[in-house]
Coordinates of C-alpha atoms in Angstrom, one line a residue:
X247 CA -120.9 -178.9 65.6
X248 CA -117.3 -178.5 66.5
X249 CA -115.4 -175.8 64.8
X250 CA -111.9 -174.6 64.8
X251 CA -112.9 -171.5 66.8
X252 CA -112.7 -173.6 69.9
X253 CA -116.5 -174.1 70.5
X254 CA -117.9 -177.5 71.1
X255 CA -121.3 -178.6 69.8
X256 CA -122.8 -177.3 73.0
X257 CA -121.4 -173.9 72.4
X258 CA -118.8 -173.9 75.2
X259 CA -115.3 -172.7 74.5
X260 CA -112.9 -175.6 73.7
X261 CA -110.1 -176.4 76.1
X262 CA -106.6 -177.6 75.6
X263 CA -106.1 -180.9 73.8
X264 CA -105.3 -182.8 77.0
X265 CA -108.4 -181.5 78.9
X266 CA -110.8 -182.2 76.0
X267 CA -109.5 -185.6 75.0
X268 CA -112.3 -187.4 76.8
X269 CA -115.0 -185.7 74.8
X270 CA -116.6 -187.9 72.2
X271 CA -116.3 -186.8 68.6
X272 CA -117.8 -186.8 65.1
X273 CA -121.0 -186.5 62.9
X274 CA -122.3 -189.1 60.6
X275 CA -122.1 -187.7 57.1
X276 CA -124.3 -190.3 55.6
X277 CA -123.6 -193.1 53.1
X278 CA -120.5 -193.1 51.0
X279 CA -116.8 -193.8 51.6
X280 CA -115.6 -193.8 55.2
X281 CA -114.2 -190.4 56.1
X282 CA -111.9 -190.6 59.1
X283 CA -110.0 -187.9 60.6
X284 CA -106.8 -188.7 59.2
X285 CA -103.6 -190.4 59.0
X286 CA -101.0 -191.5 61.6
X287 CA -97.8 -192.8 62.9
X288 CA -94.0 -193.6 62.8
X289 CA -92.6 -197.1 62.3
X290 CA -90.5 -199.2 64.5
X291 CA -86.8 -199.1 63.4
X292 CA -85.2 -201.9 65.4
X293 CA -85.1 -204.1 62.3
X294 CA -82.5 -205.6 60.0
X295 CA -81.6 -203.3 57.1
X296 CA -83.2 -204.2 53.8
X297 CA -85.9 -206.4 55.3
X298 CA -89.4 -206.2 53.7
X299 CA -92.4 -205.2 55.7
X300 CA -95.4 -207.6 56.1
X301 CA -97.3 -209.7 58.4
X302 CA -95.4 -212.1 60.7
X303 CA -94.7 -215.5 59.1
X304 CA -95.6 -218.5 61.2
X305 CA -92.5 -220.1 62.6
X306 CA -90.5 -216.9 62.3
X307 CA -89.6 -215.5 65.6
X308 CA -90.2 -211.8 66.2
X309 CA -87.5 -209.2 66.6
X310 CA -87.7 -206.7 69.4
X311 CA -88.0 -203.1 68.2
X312 CA -85.4 -201.5 70.5
X313 CA -87.2 -198.2 70.2
X314 CA -88.9 -196.5 73.0
X315 CA -92.5 -195.3 72.5
X316 CA -92.3 -192.5 74.9
X317 CA -89.8 -190.4 72.8
X318 CA -87.2 -190.4 75.6
X319 CA -83.6 -190.7 74.3
X320 CA -82.1 -194.0 75.2
X321 CA -85.3 -195.6 76.4
X322 CA -86.1 -199.0 75.0
X323 CA -89.4 -200.8 75.4
X324 CA -88.8 -203.9 73.3
X325 CA -92.3 -203.7 71.9
X326 CA -92.7 -206.0 68.9
X327 CA -95.3 -205.1 66.3
X328 CA -94.4 -207.6 63.7
X329 CA -93.5 -204.9 61.2
X330 CA -90.0 -204.8 59.6
X331 CA -88.7 -201.5 58.2
X332 CA -86.4 -201.2 55.2
X333 CA -83.6 -198.8 55.8
X334 CA -82.0 -196.8 53.0
X335 CA -78.3 -197.6 52.3
X336 CA -76.0 -195.6 54.6
X337 CA -78.9 -194.6 56.9
X338 CA -77.9 -194.3 60.6
X339 CA -80.6 -193.8 63.2
X340 CA -78.4 -193.8 66.3
X341 CA -80.9 -196.3 67.8
X342 CA -80.0 -199.5 69.5
X343 CA -80.8 -202.7 67.6
X344 CA -80.3 -206.4 67.8
X345 CA -79.0 -208.0 71.0
X346 CA -78.2 -204.7 72.9
X347 CA -81.8 -203.5 72.4
X348 CA -83.3 -206.9 73.5
X349 CA -81.1 -207.1 76.6
X350 CA -82.0 -203.5 77.7
X351 CA -85.7 -204.1 77.1
X352 CA -85.7 -207.2 79.3
X353 CA -86.7 -209.5 76.5
X354 CA -84.8 -212.7 75.9
X355 CA -83.5 -213.3 72.4
X356 CA -85.6 -215.7 70.4
X357 CA -84.2 -218.2 67.9
X358 CA -84.8 -217.2 64.3
X359 CA -86.2 -219.8 61.8
X360 CA -86.4 -219.6 58.0
X361 CA -89.4 -217.6 56.7
X362 CA -92.1 -219.4 54.8
X363 CA -95.2 -218.0 52.9
X364 CA -96.9 -215.3 54.8
X365 CA -100.2 -216.2 56.6
X366 CA -102.4 -213.7 58.3
X367 CA -104.4 -214.6 61.4
X368 CA -107.6 -214.8 59.4
X369 CA -106.0 -217.2 56.9
X370 CA -104.4 -219.3 59.6
X371 CA -107.8 -220.1 61.0
X372 CA -108.8 -221.7 57.6
X373 CA -105.4 -223.0 56.6
X374 CA -105.3 -220.6 53.6
X375 CA -102.2 -218.7 52.5
X376 CA -101.9 -215.2 51.3
X377 CA -98.8 -214.2 49.3
X378 CA -97.2 -210.9 50.1
X379 CA -96.7 -208.0 47.7
X380 CA -92.9 -207.4 48.0
X381 CA -93.4 -203.7 47.2
X382 CA -95.9 -203.0 50.0
X383 CA -93.2 -202.0 52.5
X384 CA -92.4 -199.2 54.9
X385 CA -89.2 -197.3 54.3
X386 CA -87.0 -195.5 56.9
X387 CA -85.2 -192.5 55.3
X388 CA -83.1 -189.5 56.3
X389 CA -85.4 -187.2 54.3
X390 CA -88.4 -187.4 52.0
X391 CA -87.7 -187.4 48.3
X392 CA -89.8 -186.9 45.2
X393 CA -89.3 -190.5 44.4
X394 CA -90.8 -191.5 47.7
X395 CA -93.9 -189.5 47.0
X396 CA -94.2 -190.8 43.4
X397 CA -94.0 -194.4 44.7
X398 CA -96.6 -193.8 47.4
X399 CA -98.9 -192.3 44.8
X400 CA -98.7 -195.3 42.4
X401 CA -98.8 -197.9 45.1
X402 CA -95.3 -199.3 45.1
X403 CA -94.6 -198.3 48.6
X404 CA -96.7 -198.5 51.8
X405 CA -95.2 -195.7 53.9
X406 CA -92.1 -193.5 54.4
X407 CA -91.0 -192.3 57.8
X408 CA -88.3 -189.8 58.6
X409 CA -87.0 -190.2 62.2
X410 CA -86.2 -187.0 64.0
X411 CA -87.9 -184.8 61.4
X412 CA -88.6 -182.3 64.3
X413 CA -86.2 -182.0 67.2
X414 CA -87.2 -182.7 70.8
X415 CA -87.0 -179.0 71.8
X416 CA -89.5 -178.0 69.2
X417 CA -91.8 -180.9 70.1
X418 CA -91.7 -179.8 73.8
X419 CA -92.4 -176.2 72.8
X420 CA -95.6 -177.3 71.0
X421 CA -96.9 -179.4 73.8
X422 CA -96.1 -176.8 76.5
X423 CA -98.0 -174.1 74.6
X424 CA -101.1 -176.2 73.6
X425 CA -103.2 -174.7 76.4
X426 CA -103.2 -171.4 74.6
X427 CA -104.9 -172.9 71.5
X428 CA -108.7 -173.3 71.3
X429 CA -109.6 -176.8 70.5
X430 CA -112.8 -178.8 69.9
X431 CA -113.8 -182.4 69.5
X432 CA -115.0 -183.9 66.2
X433 CA -118.8 -184.2 65.9
X434 CA -119.7 -187.2 68.2
X435 CA -122.4 -188.2 65.8
X436 CA -119.8 -189.0 63.2
X437 CA -116.7 -190.0 65.1
X438 CA -117.5 -192.2 68.2
X439 CA -114.0 -192.2 69.6
X440 CA -112.8 -189.1 71.5
X441 CA -110.6 -187.0 69.2
X442 CA -109.7 -183.4 69.9
X443 CA -108.3 -181.0 67.3
X444 CA -107.2 -177.5 66.5
X445 CA -108.1 -176.3 63.0
X446 CA -111.0 -177.2 60.7
X447 CA -111.1 -180.5 58.9
X448 CA -113.1 -180.6 55.6
X449 CA -114.9 -183.8 56.6
X450 CA -116.7 -182.0 59.4
X451 CA -118.1 -179.5 57.0
X452 CA -119.3 -181.8 54.3
X453 CA -123.0 -181.6 53.4
X454 CA -124.0 -185.3 52.7
X455 CA -125.2 -186.5 49.3
X456 CA -124.3 -189.6 47.4
X457 CA -123.1 -187.8 44.2
X458 CA -123.7 -184.2 45.1
X459 CA -121.7 -183.8 48.3
X460 CA -120.6 -180.2 48.8
X461 CA -118.8 -178.0 51.4
X462 CA -120.8 -176.1 54.0
X463 CA -118.9 -172.9 53.2
X464 CA -121.0 -170.7 55.5
X465 CA -119.4 -172.5 58.5
X466 CA -116.0 -173.6 57.0
X467 CA -114.6 -170.4 55.7
X468 CA -115.0 -168.3 58.9
X469 CA -113.6 -171.2 61.0
X470 CA -110.6 -171.5 58.6
X471 CA -109.8 -167.8 58.8
X472 CA -110.1 -167.8 62.6
X473 CA -107.8 -170.8 62.9
X474 CA -105.2 -169.1 60.7
X475 CA -105.3 -166.0 62.9
X476 CA -105.1 -167.9 66.1
X477 CA -102.2 -170.0 64.8
X478 CA -100.2 -166.9 63.8
X479 CA -100.8 -165.3 67.1
X480 CA -99.9 -168.4 69.0
X481 CA -96.7 -168.9 66.9
X482 CA -95.5 -165.4 67.6
X483 CA -96.1 -165.8 71.4
X484 CA -94.5 -169.2 71.6
X485 CA -91.0 -170.6 71.5
X486 CA -91.7 -171.5 67.8
X487 CA -92.0 -168.0 66.6
X488 CA -88.8 -168.5 64.5
X489 CA -89.9 -171.9 63.0
X490 CA -93.5 -172.9 62.4
X491 CA -93.5 -176.7 62.3
X492 CA -96.2 -176.8 59.6
X493 CA -94.4 -174.3 57.4
X494 CA -91.1 -176.2 58.0
X495 CA -92.7 -179.5 56.9
X496 CA -94.2 -177.9 53.8
X497 CA -90.9 -176.3 52.8
X498 CA -89.1 -179.7 53.0
X499 CA -91.8 -181.5 51.1
X500 CA -91.9 -178.9 48.4
X501 CA -88.1 -179.0 48.1
X502 CA -88.2 -182.7 47.7
X503 CA -90.9 -182.5 45.0
X504 CA -89.2 -179.7 43.2
X505 CA -92.0 -177.1 43.5
X506 CA -93.4 -175.2 46.5
X507 CA -96.5 -176.6 48.2
X508 CA -99.5 -174.3 47.8
X509 CA -102.9 -174.5 49.6
X510 CA -105.7 -176.3 47.7
X511 CA -108.3 -173.7 46.7
X512 CA -112.1 -173.7 46.3
X513 CA -113.2 -170.9 44.0
X514 CA -109.9 -169.2 44.6
X515 CA -110.1 -169.4 48.4
X516 CA -107.3 -171.3 50.3
X517 CA -108.3 -174.3 52.3
X518 CA -106.8 -174.7 55.8
X519 CA -103.9 -177.1 56.1
X520 CA -102.2 -178.3 59.3
X521 CA -104.6 -179.4 62.0
X522 CA -103.2 -180.4 65.4
X523 CA -104.9 -183.5 66.8
X524 CA -104.8 -185.5 70.0
X525 CA -105.9 -189.2 69.5
X526 CA -105.6 -191.3 72.6
X527 CA -108.5 -193.7 72.2
X528 CA -107.7 -194.7 68.6
X529 CA -109.6 -194.4 65.4
X530 CA -111.8 -196.9 63.5
X531 CA -110.4 -198.4 60.4
X532 CA -111.3 -196.1 57.5
X533 CA -109.9 -194.5 54.4
X534 CA -109.6 -190.9 53.1
X535 CA -110.1 -190.0 49.4
X536 CA -111.1 -186.5 48.4
X537 CA -112.3 -187.6 45.0
X538 CA -114.8 -190.0 46.6
X539 CA -115.8 -187.7 49.4
X540 CA -116.6 -184.9 46.8
X541 CA -117.4 -186.9 43.6
X542 CA -118.3 -183.7 41.7
X543 CA -115.0 -182.1 42.7
X544 CA -114.2 -179.6 45.4
X545 CA -110.9 -178.0 44.6
X546 CA -109.9 -175.8 41.7
X547 CA -107.1 -178.2 41.2
X548 CA -107.6 -181.8 39.9
X549 CA -106.2 -184.3 42.4
X550 CA -104.6 -187.4 40.9
X551 CA -103.3 -188.9 44.2
X552 CA -103.6 -188.1 47.9
X553 CA -101.0 -188.6 50.6
X554 CA -101.3 -188.2 54.4
X555 CA -98.7 -186.5 56.5
X556 CA -98.2 -186.8 60.3
X557 CA -95.7 -185.2 62.5
X558 CA -95.6 -186.5 66.1
X559 CA -94.9 -183.9 68.8
X560 CA -96.0 -186.1 71.8
X561 CA -96.3 -189.8 72.0
X562 CA -97.5 -192.6 74.3
X563 CA -97.1 -196.4 74.4
X564 CA -99.4 -197.9 71.8
X565 CA -101.1 -195.7 69.4
X566 CA -99.8 -197.4 66.3
X567 CA -101.2 -196.7 62.8
X568 CA -101.9 -199.8 60.8
X569 CA -102.1 -199.6 57.0
X570 CA -103.7 -202.4 55.0
X571 CA -103.1 -203.2 51.4
X572 CA -106.7 -202.7 50.6
X573 CA -108.7 -199.9 49.0
X574 CA -112.5 -199.4 49.2
X575 CA -114.7 -202.0 47.4
X576 CA -118.5 -201.8 47.3
X577 CA -118.6 -205.2 49.2
X578 CA -116.9 -203.4 52.1
X579 CA -120.2 -201.7 52.9
X580 CA -121.4 -204.9 54.5
X581 CA -118.8 -204.2 57.2
X582 CA -119.7 -200.5 57.8
X583 CA -119.3 -199.2 61.4
X584 CA -120.0 -195.5 62.0
X585 CA -117.6 -193.6 59.8
X586 CA -115.4 -196.6 59.4
X587 CA -115.4 -200.4 58.9
X588 CA -115.1 -203.5 60.9
X589 CA -111.9 -205.5 60.5
X590 CA -113.7 -208.3 58.6
X591 CA -113.3 -206.0 55.6
X592 CA -109.6 -206.6 55.6
X593 CA -109.4 -210.2 56.7
X594 CA -106.4 -211.9 55.0
X595 CA -105.0 -208.6 53.8
X596 CA -101.3 -207.6 54.0
X597 CA -100.6 -204.8 56.4
X598 CA -97.9 -202.7 58.0
X599 CA -97.9 -201.5 61.7
X600 CA -96.4 -198.1 62.4
X601 CA -95.9 -197.0 66.0
X602 CA -95.5 -193.3 66.6
X603 CA -92.1 -191.9 67.9
X604 CA -91.4 -188.4 69.1
X605 CA -90.4 -186.0 66.3
X606 CA -90.9 -188.5 63.5
X607 CA -92.7 -187.6 60.3
X608 CA -94.8 -190.1 58.3
X609 CA -96.2 -190.2 54.7
X610 CA -98.6 -192.8 53.4
X611 CA -101.5 -193.2 51.0
X612 CA -104.7 -192.8 53.0
X613 CA -106.8 -194.4 50.3
X614 CA -105.5 -197.7 51.8
X615 CA -107.7 -198.7 54.8
X616 CA -105.9 -197.6 58.0
X617 CA -106.6 -197.4 61.7
X618 CA -105.1 -196.0 64.9
X619 CA -104.8 -198.2 68.0
X620 CA -105.6 -196.8 71.4
X621 CA -102.8 -195.8 73.8
X622 CA -101.7 -198.6 76.1
X623 CA -100.0 -196.5 78.7
X624 CA -99.8 -193.0 80.1
X625 CA -99.0 -190.1 77.8
X626 CA -100.6 -188.1 75.0
X627 CA -100.5 -188.9 71.3
X628 CA -100.5 -185.5 69.5
X629 CA -99.6 -184.9 65.9
X630 CA -99.8 -182.2 63.2
X631 CA -101.7 -183.7 60.2
X632 CA -102.5 -182.7 56.7
X633 CA -103.1 -184.1 53.2
X634 CA -101.0 -183.5 50.2
X635 CA -102.6 -183.7 46.7
X636 CA -100.6 -184.4 43.5
X637 CA -102.3 -182.5 40.8
X638 CA -102.7 -183.0 37.0
X639 CA -100.4 -180.0 36.6
X640 CA -97.6 -181.7 38.5
X641 CA -97.8 -179.5 41.6
X642 CA -98.5 -180.3 45.3
X643 CA -101.4 -178.8 47.2
X644 CA -102.2 -179.1 50.9
X645 CA -105.4 -179.2 53.0
X646 CA -106.8 -180.8 56.2

């Protein structure tokens, strides 16, 4: 079993994220909701302001993104994902859009035609039409707000992304110092794609049971404590000693919500929050819901809604996160695949595609089915990740 102490299932010390990325990962936790390892990505911003997100409409030509996927300033790759991002009034990203971005990317401009009813590929095969939910959109903002989090929690927003949440120097400091952190793969019996992480994730410590799932505390708590100590030591020795990226993110999210973010607790003990993960081969489509994963409850706090946070410190071409407007239904079990589901479970469903970009932060509701595409070029896709829980008391708690 992989743990945050840097030991793989075979008992060998874990290596840096890049070196261990080819290890297969994950342990099957038995029947029940799909438990993936998280949440991912930043959206394409080369879009017209105020445009709603959704699947491409037949007859409507795509727009080039004008954003590079390698996180290099001024680099444009012209990659078109079919996702349009709304931009808040007055928001300036400093990124090239429109004709300049298309010319630099090497793509020829394509003639735009009026949009009609949205049709997904699955529907197109049968001639059926699926109307879009106008509220299931991705928003590009200069900062997270309490309103953003509330809308995500109640389902009137698909995702919020803040470009440049962490500056390039801080991102480079993280990636350059990764070799000093002990890492381990997810249990390969549960997660068949190679994923390497630093820090324990609750899903890898869940003792299976349909309605009686519980935490394997004998393994989890020592690993959580060890990870905290290793993170503090690494932070002091690295260029980030004056600004911990996880603490910085939690401070900003707490300020937006109006109350500090606190660790979720289990019988008074603080859960670990802030794993660092390298995902280059993608993740299966899955969902995350702490209330379904632990039906009898796990935390001392009652969780009303769960949000997923990702902060990208290294990116590569590809690696987009896709979020579908679909939550788990018992009929989905016909499409089960390892810890996740086959795409037939979301045939005809509205979706947003969110490619990662260096320094960007992303929030979305992980109860929606979501997946991560594999990288399509050289590079490493590395992100800090944690969950936020909105409690019955109105506070925010964090865990991974």
